[in-house]
Coordinates of C-alpha atoms in Angstrom, one line a residue:
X83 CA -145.8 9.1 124.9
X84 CA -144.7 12.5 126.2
X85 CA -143.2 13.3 123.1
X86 CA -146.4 12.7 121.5
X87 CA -148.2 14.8 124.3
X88 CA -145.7 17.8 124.0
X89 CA -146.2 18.0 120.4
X90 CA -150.2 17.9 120.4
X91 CA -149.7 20.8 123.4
X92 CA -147.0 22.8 120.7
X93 CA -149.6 22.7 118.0
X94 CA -153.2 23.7 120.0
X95 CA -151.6 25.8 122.3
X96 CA -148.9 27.7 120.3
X97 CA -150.6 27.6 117.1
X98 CA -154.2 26.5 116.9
X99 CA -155.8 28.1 120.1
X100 CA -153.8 31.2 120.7
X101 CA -154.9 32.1 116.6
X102 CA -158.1 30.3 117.0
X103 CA -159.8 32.1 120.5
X104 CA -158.5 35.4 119.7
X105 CA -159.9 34.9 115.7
X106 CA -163.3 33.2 116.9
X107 CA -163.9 36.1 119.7
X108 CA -163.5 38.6 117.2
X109 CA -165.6 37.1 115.0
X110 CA -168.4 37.0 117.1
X111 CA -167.8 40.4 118.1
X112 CA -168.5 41.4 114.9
X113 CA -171.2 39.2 113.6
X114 CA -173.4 40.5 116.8
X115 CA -172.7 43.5 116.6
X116 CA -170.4 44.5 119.2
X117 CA -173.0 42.8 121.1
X118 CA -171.1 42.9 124.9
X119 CA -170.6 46.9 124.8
X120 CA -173.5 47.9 123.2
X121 CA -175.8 46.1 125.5
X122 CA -173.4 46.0 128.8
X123 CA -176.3 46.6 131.2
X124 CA -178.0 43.7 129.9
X125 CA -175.4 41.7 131.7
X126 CA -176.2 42.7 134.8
X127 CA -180.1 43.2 134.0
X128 CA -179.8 39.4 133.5
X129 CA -178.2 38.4 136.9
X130 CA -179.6 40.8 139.4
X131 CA -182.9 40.1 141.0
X132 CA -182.9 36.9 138.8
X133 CA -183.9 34.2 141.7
X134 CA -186.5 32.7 139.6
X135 CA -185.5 28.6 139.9
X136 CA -187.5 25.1 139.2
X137 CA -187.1 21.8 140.4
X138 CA -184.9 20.9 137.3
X139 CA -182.5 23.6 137.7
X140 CA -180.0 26.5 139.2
X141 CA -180.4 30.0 139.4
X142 CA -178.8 32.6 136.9
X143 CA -176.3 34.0 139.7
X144 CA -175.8 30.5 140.9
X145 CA -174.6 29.7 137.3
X146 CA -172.6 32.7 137.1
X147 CA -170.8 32.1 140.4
X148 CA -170.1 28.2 140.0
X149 CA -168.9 29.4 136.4
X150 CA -166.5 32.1 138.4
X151 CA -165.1 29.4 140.8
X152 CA -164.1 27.3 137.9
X153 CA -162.8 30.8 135.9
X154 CA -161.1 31.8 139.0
X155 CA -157.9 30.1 140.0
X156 CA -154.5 30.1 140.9
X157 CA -153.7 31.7 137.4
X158 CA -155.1 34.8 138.4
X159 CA -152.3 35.3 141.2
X160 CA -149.4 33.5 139.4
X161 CA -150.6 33.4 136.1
X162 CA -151.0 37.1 136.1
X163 CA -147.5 37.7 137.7
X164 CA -146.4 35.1 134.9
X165 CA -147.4 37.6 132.3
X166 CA -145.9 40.7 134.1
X167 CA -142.8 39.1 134.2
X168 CA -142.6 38.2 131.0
X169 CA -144.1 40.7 128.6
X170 CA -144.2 43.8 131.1
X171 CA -147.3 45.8 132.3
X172 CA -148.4 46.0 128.5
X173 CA -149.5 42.4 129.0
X174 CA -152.1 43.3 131.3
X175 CA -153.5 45.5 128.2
X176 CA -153.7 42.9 126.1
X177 CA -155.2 40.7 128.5
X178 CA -157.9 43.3 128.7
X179 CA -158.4 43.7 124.7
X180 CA -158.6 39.5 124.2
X181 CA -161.8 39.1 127.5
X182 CA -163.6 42.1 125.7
X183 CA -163.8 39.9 122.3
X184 CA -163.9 36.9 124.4
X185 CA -167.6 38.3 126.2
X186 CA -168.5 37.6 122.6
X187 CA -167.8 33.5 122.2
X188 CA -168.6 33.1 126.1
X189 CA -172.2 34.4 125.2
X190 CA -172.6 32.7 122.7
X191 CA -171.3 29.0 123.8
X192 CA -173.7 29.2 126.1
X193 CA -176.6 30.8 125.1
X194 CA -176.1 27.7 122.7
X195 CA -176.0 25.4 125.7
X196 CA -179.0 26.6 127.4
X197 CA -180.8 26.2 123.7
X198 CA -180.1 22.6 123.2
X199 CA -180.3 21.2 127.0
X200 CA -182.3 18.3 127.7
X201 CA -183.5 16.9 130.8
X202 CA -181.3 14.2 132.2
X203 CA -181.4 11.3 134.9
X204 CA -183.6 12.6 137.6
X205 CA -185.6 15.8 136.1
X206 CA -182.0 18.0 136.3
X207 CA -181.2 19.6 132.9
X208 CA -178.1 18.8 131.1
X209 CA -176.4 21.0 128.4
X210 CA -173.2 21.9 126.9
X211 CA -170.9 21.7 124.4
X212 CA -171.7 18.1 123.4
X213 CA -175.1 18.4 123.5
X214 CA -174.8 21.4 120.9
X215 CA -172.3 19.3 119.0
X216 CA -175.1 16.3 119.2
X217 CA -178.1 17.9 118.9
X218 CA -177.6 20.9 116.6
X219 CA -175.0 19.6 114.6
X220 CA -175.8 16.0 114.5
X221 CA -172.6 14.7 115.4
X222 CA -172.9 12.6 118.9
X223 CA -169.3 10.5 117.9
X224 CA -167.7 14.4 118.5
X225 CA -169.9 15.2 121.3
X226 CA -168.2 11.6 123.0
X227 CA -164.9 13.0 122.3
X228 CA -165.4 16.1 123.5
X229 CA -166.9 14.9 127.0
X230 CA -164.0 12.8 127.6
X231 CA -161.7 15.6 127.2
X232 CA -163.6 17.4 129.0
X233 CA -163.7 15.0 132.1
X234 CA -159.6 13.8 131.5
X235 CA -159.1 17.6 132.0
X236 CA -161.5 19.4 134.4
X237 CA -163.2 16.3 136.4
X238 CA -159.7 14.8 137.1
X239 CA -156.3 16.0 136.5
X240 CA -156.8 20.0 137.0
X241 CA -158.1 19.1 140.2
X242 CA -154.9 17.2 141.1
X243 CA -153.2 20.6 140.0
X244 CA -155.3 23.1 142.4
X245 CA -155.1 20.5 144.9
X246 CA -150.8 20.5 144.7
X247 CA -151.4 24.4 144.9
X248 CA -153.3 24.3 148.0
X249 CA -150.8 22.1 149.6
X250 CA -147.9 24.0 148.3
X251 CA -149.6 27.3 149.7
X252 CA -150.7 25.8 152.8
X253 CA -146.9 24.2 153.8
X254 CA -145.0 27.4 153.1
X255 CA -147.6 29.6 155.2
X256 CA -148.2 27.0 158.1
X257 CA -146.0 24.3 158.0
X258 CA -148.7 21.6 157.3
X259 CA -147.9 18.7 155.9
X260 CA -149.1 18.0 152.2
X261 CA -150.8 15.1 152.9
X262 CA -152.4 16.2 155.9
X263 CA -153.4 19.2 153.7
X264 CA -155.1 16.9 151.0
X265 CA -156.8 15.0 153.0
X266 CA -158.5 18.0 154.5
X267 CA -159.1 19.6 151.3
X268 CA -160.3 16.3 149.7
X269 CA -162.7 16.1 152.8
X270 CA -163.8 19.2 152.2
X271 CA -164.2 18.4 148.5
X272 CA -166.6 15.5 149.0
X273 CA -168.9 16.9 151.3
X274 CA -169.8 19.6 148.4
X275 CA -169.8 17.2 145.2
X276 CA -171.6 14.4 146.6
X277 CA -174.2 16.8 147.1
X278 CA -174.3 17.6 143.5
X279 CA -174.8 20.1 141.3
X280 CA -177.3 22.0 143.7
X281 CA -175.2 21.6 146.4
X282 CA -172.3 22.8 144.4
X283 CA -174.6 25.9 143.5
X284 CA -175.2 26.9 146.8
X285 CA -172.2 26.8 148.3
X286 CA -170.7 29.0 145.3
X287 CA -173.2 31.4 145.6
X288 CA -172.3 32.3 148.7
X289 CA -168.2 31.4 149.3
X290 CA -167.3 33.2 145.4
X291 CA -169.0 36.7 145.5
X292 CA -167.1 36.7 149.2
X293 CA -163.6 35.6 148.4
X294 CA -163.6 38.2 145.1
X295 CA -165.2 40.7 146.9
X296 CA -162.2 40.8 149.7
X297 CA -159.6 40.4 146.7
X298 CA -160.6 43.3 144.8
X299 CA -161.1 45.3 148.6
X300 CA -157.3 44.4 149.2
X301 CA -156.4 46.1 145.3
X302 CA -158.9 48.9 146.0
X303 CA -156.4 49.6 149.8
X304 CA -153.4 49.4 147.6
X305 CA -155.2 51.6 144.5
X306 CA -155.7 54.3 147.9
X307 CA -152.5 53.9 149.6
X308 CA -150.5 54.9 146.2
X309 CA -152.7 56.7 144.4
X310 CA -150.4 59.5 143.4
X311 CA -148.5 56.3 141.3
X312 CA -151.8 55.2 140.1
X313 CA -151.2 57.3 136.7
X314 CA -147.9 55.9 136.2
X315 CA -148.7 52.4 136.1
X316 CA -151.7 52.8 133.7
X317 CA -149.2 54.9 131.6
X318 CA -146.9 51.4 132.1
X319 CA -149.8 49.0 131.2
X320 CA -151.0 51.3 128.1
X321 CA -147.6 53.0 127.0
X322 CA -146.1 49.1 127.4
X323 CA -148.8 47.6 124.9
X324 CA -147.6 49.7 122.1
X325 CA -143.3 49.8 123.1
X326 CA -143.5 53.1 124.5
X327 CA -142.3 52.9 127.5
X328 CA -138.7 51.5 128.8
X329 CA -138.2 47.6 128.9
X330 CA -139.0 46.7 131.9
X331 CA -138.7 42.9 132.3
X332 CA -137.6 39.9 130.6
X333 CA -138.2 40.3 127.0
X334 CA -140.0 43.6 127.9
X335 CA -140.5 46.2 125.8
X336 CA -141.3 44.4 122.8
X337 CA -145.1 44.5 121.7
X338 CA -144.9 40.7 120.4
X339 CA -143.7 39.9 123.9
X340 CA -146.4 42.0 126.0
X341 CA -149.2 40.8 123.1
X342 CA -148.6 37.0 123.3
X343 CA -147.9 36.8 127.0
X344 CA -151.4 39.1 128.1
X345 CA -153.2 37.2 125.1
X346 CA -152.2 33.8 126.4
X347 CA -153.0 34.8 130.2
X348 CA -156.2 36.2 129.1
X349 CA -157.3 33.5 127.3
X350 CA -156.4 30.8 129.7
X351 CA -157.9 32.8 132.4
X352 CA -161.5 33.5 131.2
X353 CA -161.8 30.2 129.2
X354 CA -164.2 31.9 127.2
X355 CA -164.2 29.2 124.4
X356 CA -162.8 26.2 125.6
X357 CA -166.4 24.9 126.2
X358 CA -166.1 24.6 129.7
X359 CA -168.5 27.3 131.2
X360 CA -171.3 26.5 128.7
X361 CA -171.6 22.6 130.8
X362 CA -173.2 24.8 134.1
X363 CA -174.9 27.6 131.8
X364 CA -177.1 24.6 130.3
X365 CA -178.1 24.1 134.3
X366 CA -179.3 27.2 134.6
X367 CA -183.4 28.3 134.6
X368 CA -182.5 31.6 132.7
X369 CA -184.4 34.9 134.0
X370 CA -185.8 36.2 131.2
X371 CA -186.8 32.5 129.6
X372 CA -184.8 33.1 126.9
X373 CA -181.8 31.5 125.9
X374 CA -180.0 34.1 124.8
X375 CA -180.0 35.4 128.8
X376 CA -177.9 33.0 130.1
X377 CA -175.3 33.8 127.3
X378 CA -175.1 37.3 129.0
X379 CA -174.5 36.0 132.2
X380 CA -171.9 34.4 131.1
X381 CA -170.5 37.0 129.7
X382 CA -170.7 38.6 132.6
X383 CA -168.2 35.8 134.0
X384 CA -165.2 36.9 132.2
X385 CA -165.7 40.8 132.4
X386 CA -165.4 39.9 136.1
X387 CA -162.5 37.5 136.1
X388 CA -160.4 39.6 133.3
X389 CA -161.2 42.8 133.9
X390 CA -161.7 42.6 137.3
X391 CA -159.6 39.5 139.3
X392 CA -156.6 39.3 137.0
X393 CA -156.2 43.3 136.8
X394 CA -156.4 43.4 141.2
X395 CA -153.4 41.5 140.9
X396 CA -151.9 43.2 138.2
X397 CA -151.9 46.5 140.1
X398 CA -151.1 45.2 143.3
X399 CA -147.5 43.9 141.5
X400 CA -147.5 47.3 139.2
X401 CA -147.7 49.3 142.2
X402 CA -145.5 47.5 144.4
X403 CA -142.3 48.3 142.5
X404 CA -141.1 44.9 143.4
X405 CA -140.6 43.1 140.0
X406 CA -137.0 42.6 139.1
X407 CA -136.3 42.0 135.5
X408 CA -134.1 38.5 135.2
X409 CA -134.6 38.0 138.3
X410 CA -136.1 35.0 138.4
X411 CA -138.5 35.4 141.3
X412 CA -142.4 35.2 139.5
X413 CA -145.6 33.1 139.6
X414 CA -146.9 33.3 143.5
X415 CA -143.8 34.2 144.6
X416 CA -144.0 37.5 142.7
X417 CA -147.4 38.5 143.6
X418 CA -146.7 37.2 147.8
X419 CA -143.6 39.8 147.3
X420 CA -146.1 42.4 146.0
X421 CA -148.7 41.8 148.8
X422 CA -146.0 41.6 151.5
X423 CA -144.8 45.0 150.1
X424 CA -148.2 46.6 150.5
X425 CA -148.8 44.8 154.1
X426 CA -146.1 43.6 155.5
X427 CA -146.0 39.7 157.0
X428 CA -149.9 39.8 156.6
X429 CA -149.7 40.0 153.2
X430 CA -147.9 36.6 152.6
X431 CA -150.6 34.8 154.7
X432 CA -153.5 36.9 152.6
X433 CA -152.3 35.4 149.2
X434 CA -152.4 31.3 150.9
X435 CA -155.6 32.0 152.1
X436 CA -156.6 33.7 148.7
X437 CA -154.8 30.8 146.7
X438 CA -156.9 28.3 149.0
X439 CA -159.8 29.9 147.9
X440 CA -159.3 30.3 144.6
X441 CA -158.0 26.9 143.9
X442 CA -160.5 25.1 146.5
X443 CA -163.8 26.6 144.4
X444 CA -162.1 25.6 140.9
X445 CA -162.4 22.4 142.3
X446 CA -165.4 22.2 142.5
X447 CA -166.8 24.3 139.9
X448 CA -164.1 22.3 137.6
X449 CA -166.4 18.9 138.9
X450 CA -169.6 20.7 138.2
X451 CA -168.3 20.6 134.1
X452 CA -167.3 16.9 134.5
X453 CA -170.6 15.9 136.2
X454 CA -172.6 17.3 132.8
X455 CA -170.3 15.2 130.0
X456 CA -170.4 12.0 132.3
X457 CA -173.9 12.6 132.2
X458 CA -174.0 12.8 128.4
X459 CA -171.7 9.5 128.1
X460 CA -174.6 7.3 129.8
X461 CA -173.3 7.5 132.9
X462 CA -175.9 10.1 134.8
X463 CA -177.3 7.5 137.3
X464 CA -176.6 7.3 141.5
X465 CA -173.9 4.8 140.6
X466 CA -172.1 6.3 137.9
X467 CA -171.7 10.0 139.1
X468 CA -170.7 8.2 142.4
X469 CA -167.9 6.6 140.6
X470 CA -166.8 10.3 138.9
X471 CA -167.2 11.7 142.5
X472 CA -165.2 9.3 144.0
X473 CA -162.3 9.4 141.5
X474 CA -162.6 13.6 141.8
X475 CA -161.8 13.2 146.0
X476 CA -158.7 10.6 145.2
X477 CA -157.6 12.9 142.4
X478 CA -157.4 15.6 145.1
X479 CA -155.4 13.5 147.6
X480 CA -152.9 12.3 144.7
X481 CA -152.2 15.8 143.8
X482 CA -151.7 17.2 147.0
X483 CA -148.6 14.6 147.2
X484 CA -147.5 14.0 144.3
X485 CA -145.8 16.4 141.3
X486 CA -148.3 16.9 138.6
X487 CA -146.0 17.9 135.5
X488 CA -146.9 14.9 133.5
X489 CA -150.4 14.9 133.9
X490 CA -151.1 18.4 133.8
X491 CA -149.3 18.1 130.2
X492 CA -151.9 15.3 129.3
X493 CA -154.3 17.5 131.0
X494 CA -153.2 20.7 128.7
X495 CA -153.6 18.3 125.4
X496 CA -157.0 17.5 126.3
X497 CA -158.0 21.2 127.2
X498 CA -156.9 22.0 123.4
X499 CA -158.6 19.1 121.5
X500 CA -161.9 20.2 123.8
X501 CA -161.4 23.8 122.7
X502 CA -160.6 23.3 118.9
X503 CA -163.9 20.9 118.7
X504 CA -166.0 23.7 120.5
X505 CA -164.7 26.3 118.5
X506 CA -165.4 24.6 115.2
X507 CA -169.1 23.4 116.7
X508 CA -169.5 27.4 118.0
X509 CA -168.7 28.9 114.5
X510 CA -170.8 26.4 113.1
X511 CA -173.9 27.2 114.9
X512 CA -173.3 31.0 114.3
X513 CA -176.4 31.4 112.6
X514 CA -178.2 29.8 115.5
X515 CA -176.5 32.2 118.1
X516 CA -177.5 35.6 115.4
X517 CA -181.3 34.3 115.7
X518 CA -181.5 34.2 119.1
X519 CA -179.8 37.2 119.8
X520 CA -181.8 39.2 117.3
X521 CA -185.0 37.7 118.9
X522 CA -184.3 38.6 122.0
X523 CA -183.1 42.2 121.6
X524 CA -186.1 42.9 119.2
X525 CA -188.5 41.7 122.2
X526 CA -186.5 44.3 124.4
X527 CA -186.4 46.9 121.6
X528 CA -190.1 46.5 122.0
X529 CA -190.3 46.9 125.8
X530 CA -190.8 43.2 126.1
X531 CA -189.7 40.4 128.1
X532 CA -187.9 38.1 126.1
X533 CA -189.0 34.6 125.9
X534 CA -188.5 31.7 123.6
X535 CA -191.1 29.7 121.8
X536 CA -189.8 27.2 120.0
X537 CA -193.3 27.1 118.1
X538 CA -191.8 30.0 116.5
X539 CA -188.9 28.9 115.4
X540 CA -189.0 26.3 112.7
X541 CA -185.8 26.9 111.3
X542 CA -183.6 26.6 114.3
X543 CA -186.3 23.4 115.7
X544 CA -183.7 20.2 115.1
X545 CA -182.6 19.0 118.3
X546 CA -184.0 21.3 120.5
X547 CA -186.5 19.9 123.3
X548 CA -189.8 20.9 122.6
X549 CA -190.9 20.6 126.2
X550 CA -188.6 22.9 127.8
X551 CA -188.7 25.8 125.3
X552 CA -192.5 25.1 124.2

């Protein structure tokens, strides 16, 4: 079975998904017409001031900040440091170059989403990948696979994985035990997710914008405290890209080696195409009314994870001078030796606290996902999200105490069959995602708002609920 497992991760992860996200981005990019720079200020137009809500829905910024707690984890502080390692600061360049391409799909998965979301158990809406793949491809056999994936991967096992990082953080700062650690955090966990999705909103409206705030303060100190360094380590990032500048860690110096690792991190990081962020998008009651909006909000999500999150800890370890090629010493451990650098003992102590954070809202944004595709299996009812919710909270214990390496390869394999189907589903509703988005920029072309009748558009009309888009 792990033979099997290892091979299916080989495949989508070395072959399929690397190609197929970078390829997919970029062609989005094109086909909208560079869509994410042109209209950047659109991103924010669609998040700021946008509190408008109903009784079946989130708001815009709560979308965009349960989205963040899911894009947000542990890989930005060792994943990041990962990437460093192995393919030098030139890594962190082409993490940049594959989230600007991936603003592209990310908008467009879930300007999809919003689209074809229907109104589930209880008046709440429900949207997302396997809705699109349902309703606007007519193939509900592919939306099922996809939702199981989906929950196998994000409802269950990466939880178990955050939930190992917490412990793992919160034992080597404190001295806590693991299990007491888990139990805590699984506490913690249920009080939020058997709330539901509102309750999940709220809470990551106010705990994300706070715990990414104080992680980009803590770069902005170390930007400060070495500026005069500050132009040698975007020469290292830029100059590294391209093999211009000394090797300066493992492979380093090679582009194929600072390419594939800052592709890879990027990609993994944003998620923008694996068809996660598009299952809370659908939630949203987008501000304008438009579908379209909540694509940019959600494009939105990985300019601030990328280019953001992942780039505070990339200068924090640039700056700190710390890295030793062959070394050995990378992943957490790298970026706590960067932060301890910077400030001292208190450093250490910031990154558990940051790692708690980080992993604690993926958590829950990760059930947020898994709620939406149990909901489109048949299960949306009291009783059946009760039984996801309950297995979430135990999946939480388990991994606090247990090591994860198995299941997190299981975990992996389902994460690339999810993406490949939403990638395929995603190009295949391109024409779709071109209407909308010329619709909506001609209405703001015109001075405008944008809003969507579907009475006035017959062509893109299959599958798309008349009542919530009349």
């Amino acid at each position: 079975m792990n033979a099997v497992i290892d091979f299916l991760n080989l495949i989508f992860w070395n072959y399929v998904l690397i190609y197929g996200l970078l390829a997919v981005g970029v062609y989005f990019t094109l086909r909208l017409g560079f869509l994410q720079f042109r209209h950047f200020p659109e991103l924010f137009r669609c998040v700021i001031g946008s509190g408008e809500t109903d009784k079946s829905g989130i708001t815009p910024l709560q979308a965009l900040t349960v989205s963040l707690a899911s894009r947000v984890g542990t890989g930005n502080i060792a994943g990041v440091a990962v990437a460093i390692y192995l393919g030098g600061p030139g890594a962190v360049f082409w993490m940049w170059m594959v989230a600007l391409v991936g603003m592209a799909t990310a908008y467009s998965e879930s300007a999809l989403a919003q689209l074809y979301k229907v109104h589930g158990e209880g008046g709440m809406y429900r949207g997302g990948p396997a809705y699109y793949i349902s309703r606007g491809l007519g193939l509900p056999w592919l939306g099922a696979i996809f939702a199981v994936a989906l929950i196998i991967a994000f409802g269950l096992v990466f939880n178990s994985v955050q939930s190992n990082s917490i412990a793992e953080a919160v034992n080597g700062a404190f001295g806590v035990p693991k299990w007491a650690v888990g139990l805590a955090t699984a506490g913690l966990t249920a009080a939020i997710i058997f709330g539901g999705i509102p309750q999940i909103a709220r809470v990551a409206e106010i705990v994300v914008p706070f715990m990414a705030g104080i992680y980009l303060l803590a770069a902005i100190i170390v930007i400060v405290m070495n500026l005069a360094a500050v132009p040698g380590a975007l020469w290292q990032i830029v100059g590294g890209a391209f093999g211009l500048t000394e090797a300066t860690g493992g492979l380093v110096g090679s582009i194929a080696a600072a390419a594939m690792n800052g592709i890879k991190r990027g990609l993994f990081s944003n998620e923008a195409g694996m068809g996660s962020a598009p299952n809370i998008a659908a939630v949203a009651t987008p501000d304008p009314h438009h579908p379209s909006s909540q694509g940019f909000v959600q494009a939105l999500g990985v300019f601030i994870d990328t280019i953001l999150v992942c780039s505070a800890t990339a200068v924090m370890i640039i700056l700190s001078g710390v890295m030793e090629p062959g070394s050995g010493v990378t992943g957490t451990v790298l970026t706590q030796n960067a932060l301890v650098h910077h400030f001292g003992a208190a450093g250490g102590v910031f990154v558990a606290v940051a790692i708690f954070f980080f992993a604690f809202t993926s958590i829950i944004g990760n059930y947020a996902y898994a709620e939406n595709a149990f909901s489109y299996l048949g299960f949306g009812s009291k009783t059946g999200l009760t039984v996801l919710r309950v297995a979430a909270v135990l999946m939480v214990v388990w991994g606090a105490i247990q090591s994860v390496a198995t299941v997190f390869n299981l975990a992996d394999a389902s994460m690339g069959l999810m993406a490949t189907i939403n990638l395929i589903a995603i190009v295949a509703l391109s024409g779709t995602v071109a209407k909308l988005t010329r619709d909506y920029l001609a209405q703001r072309k015109a001075g405008k708002m944008p809003t969507f009748h579907l009475s006035q558009h017959a062509d893109i009309g299959r599958g798309v609920d008349p009542e919530i888009w009349r």
